[in-house]
Tab-separated table of C-alpha atoms in Angstrom:
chain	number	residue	atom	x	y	z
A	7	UNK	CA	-13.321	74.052	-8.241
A	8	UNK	CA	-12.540	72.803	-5.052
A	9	UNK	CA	-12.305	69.102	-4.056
A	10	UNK	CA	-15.076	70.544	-1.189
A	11	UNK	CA	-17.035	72.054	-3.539
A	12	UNK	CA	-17.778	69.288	-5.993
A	13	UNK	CA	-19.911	66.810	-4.486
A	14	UNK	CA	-22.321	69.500	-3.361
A	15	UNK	CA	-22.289	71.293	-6.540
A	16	UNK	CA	-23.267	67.697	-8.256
A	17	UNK	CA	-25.808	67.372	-6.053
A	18	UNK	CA	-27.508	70.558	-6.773
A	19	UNK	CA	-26.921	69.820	-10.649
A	20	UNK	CA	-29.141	66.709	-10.282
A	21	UNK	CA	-31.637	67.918	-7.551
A	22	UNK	CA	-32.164	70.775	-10.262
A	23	UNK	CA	-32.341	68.860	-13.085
A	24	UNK	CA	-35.205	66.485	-11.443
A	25	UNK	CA	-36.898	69.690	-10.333
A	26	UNK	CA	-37.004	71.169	-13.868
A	27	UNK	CA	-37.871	67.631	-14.907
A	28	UNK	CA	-35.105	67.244	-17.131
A	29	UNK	CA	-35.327	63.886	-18.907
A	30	UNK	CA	-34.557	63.974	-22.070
A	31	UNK	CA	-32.560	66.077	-25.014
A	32	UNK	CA	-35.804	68.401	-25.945
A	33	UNK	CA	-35.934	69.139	-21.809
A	34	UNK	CA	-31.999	69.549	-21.583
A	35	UNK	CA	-30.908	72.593	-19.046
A	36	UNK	CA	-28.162	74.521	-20.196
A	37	UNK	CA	-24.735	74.594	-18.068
A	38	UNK	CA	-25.417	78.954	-18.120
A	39	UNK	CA	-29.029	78.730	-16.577
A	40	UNK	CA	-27.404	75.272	-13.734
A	41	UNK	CA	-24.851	77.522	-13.081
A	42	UNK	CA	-27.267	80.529	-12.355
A	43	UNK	CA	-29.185	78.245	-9.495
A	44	UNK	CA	-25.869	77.195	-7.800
A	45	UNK	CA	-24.556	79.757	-8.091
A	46	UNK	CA	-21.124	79.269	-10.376
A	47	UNK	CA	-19.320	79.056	-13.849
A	48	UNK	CA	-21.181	77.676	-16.245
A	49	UNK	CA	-17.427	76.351	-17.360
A	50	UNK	CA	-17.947	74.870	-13.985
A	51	UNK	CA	-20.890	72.996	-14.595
A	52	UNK	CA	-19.862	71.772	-18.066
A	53	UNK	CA	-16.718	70.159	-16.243
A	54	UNK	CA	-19.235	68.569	-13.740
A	55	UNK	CA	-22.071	67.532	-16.304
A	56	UNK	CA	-19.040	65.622	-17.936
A	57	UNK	CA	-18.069	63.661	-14.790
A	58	UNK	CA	-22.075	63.197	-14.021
A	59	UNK	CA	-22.486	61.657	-17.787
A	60	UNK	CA	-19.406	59.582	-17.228
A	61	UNK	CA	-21.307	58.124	-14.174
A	62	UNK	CA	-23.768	57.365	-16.169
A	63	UNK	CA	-26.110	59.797	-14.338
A	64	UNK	CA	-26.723	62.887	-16.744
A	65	UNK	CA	-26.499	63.241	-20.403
A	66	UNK	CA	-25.130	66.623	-22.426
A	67	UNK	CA	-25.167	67.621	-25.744
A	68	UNK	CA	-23.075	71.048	-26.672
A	69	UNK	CA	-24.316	73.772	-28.813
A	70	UNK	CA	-27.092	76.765	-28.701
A	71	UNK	CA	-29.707	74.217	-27.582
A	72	UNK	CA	-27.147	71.769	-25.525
A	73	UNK	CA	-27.526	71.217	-22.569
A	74	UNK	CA	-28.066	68.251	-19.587
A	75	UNK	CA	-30.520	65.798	-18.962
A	76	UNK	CA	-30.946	63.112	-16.102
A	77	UNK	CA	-30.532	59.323	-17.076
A	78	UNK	CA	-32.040	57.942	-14.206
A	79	UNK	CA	-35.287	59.143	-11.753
A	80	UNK	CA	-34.022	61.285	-8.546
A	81	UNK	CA	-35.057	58.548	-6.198
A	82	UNK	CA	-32.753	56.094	-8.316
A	83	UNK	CA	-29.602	58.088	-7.394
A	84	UNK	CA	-27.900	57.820	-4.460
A	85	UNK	CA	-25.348	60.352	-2.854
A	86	UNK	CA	-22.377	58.153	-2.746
A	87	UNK	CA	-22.935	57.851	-6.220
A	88	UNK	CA	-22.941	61.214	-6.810
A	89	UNK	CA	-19.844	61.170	-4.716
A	90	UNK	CA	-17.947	59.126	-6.303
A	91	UNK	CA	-19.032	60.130	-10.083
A	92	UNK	CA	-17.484	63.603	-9.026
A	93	UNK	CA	-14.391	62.354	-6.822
A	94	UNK	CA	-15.510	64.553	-4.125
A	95	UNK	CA	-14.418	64.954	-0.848
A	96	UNK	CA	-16.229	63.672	1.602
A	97	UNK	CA	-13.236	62.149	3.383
A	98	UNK	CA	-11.125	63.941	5.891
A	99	UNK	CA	-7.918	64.206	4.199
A	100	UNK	CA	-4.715	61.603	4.965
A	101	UNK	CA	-2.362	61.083	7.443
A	102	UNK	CA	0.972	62.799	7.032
A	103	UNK	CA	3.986	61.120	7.099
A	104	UNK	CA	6.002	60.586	10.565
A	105	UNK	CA	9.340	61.364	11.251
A	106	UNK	CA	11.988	58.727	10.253
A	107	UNK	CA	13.702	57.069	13.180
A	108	UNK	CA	10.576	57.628	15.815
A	109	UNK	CA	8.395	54.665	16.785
A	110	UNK	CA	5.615	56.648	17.345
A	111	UNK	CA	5.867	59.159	14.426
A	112	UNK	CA	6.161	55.658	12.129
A	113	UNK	CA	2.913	54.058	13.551
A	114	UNK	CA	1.036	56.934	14.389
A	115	UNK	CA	-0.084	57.840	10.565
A	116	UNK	CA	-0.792	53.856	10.010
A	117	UNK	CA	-3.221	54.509	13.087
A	118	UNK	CA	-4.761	57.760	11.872
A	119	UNK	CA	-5.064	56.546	8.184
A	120	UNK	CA	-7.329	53.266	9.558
A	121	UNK	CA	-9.408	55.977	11.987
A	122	UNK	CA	-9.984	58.164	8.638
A	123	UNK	CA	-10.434	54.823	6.416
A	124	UNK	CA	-13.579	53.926	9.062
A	125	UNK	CA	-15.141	57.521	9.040
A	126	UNK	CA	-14.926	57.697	5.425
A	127	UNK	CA	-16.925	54.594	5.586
A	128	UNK	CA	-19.444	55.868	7.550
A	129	UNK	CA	-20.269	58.512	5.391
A	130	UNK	CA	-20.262	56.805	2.268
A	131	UNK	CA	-22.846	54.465	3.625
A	132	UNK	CA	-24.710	56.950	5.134
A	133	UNK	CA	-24.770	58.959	1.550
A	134	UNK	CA	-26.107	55.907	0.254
A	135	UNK	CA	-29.222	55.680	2.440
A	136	UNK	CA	-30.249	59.603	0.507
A	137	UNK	CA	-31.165	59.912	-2.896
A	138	UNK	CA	-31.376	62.962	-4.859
A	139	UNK	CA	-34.952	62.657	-4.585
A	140	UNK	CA	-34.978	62.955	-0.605
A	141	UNK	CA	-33.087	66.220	-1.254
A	142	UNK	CA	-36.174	67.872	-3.390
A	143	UNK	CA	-38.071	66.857	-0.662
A	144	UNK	CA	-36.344	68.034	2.179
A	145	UNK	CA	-35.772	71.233	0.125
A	146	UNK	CA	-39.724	71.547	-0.985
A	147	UNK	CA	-40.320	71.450	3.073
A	148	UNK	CA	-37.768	74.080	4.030
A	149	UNK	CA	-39.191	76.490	1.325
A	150	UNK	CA	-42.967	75.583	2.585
A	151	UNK	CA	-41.890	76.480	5.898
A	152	UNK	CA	-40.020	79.978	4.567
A	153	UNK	CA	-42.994	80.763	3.103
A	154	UNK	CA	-45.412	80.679	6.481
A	155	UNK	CA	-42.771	82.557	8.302
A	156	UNK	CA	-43.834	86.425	7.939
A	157	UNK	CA	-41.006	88.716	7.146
């Protein structure tokens, strides 16, 4: 998977996983039916449910009735968390390296790295202000407002 691709695959894995109410081993969702809802790999989700329990975030267990649970409530995890469980990319990338023997080309990647280094820390804080529950809700209002839309 993608470095793009992670954090919002995470994020899904969660936000479904407090929508299916998924708290414990005997309410565990298996990687085939998270990987249905995204949809992906369910080789794709086991590699993400293991970062996720790493965090601390998720449990698994493997087998016929394996599957993943949430550790915490939705509204106790925060996206930046989620972020950096999965080492996703929510940064813009990093400054190439200048030319040797150019001023400029020397201090210009120096310059760009702090400009990224500040955006990157704007996002992480503003990740940290949204918690997977504010997602289900967001999400329960867009489908409320599919649904009175006539077709």
């Amino acid at each position: 998977m993608s470095d793009s691709q992670r954090f919002p695959v995470a994020a899904h894995t969660l936000a479904y996983l407090a929508h299916r109410n998924a708290y414990s081993r005997e309410q565990a969702v298996s990687s085939s039916v998270l990987a249905a809802s995204i949809p992906t790999n369910p080789v794709v989700i086991r590699r993400m449910t293991t970062q996720l329990a790493k965090a601390g975030l998720l449990a698994t267990c493997s087998g016929v009735s394996g599957g993943a649970w949430l550790l915490k409530r939705p509204e106790h995890i925060h996206l930046d968390e989620v972020l950096r469980a999965v080492n996703g990319c929510a940064h813009l990338g990093s400054a190439p390296v200048g030319a040797k023997n150019c001023p400029i080309s020397q201090a210009i990647p120096r310059a760009v790295s702090h400009a990224m280094d500040l955006a990157n820390a704007a996002a992480s804080a503003s990740l940290a202000r949204i918690t997977v529950a504010d997602l289900l809700t967001q999400a329960g209002h867009q489908a409320e407002n599919a649904e009175k839309i006539p077709a």
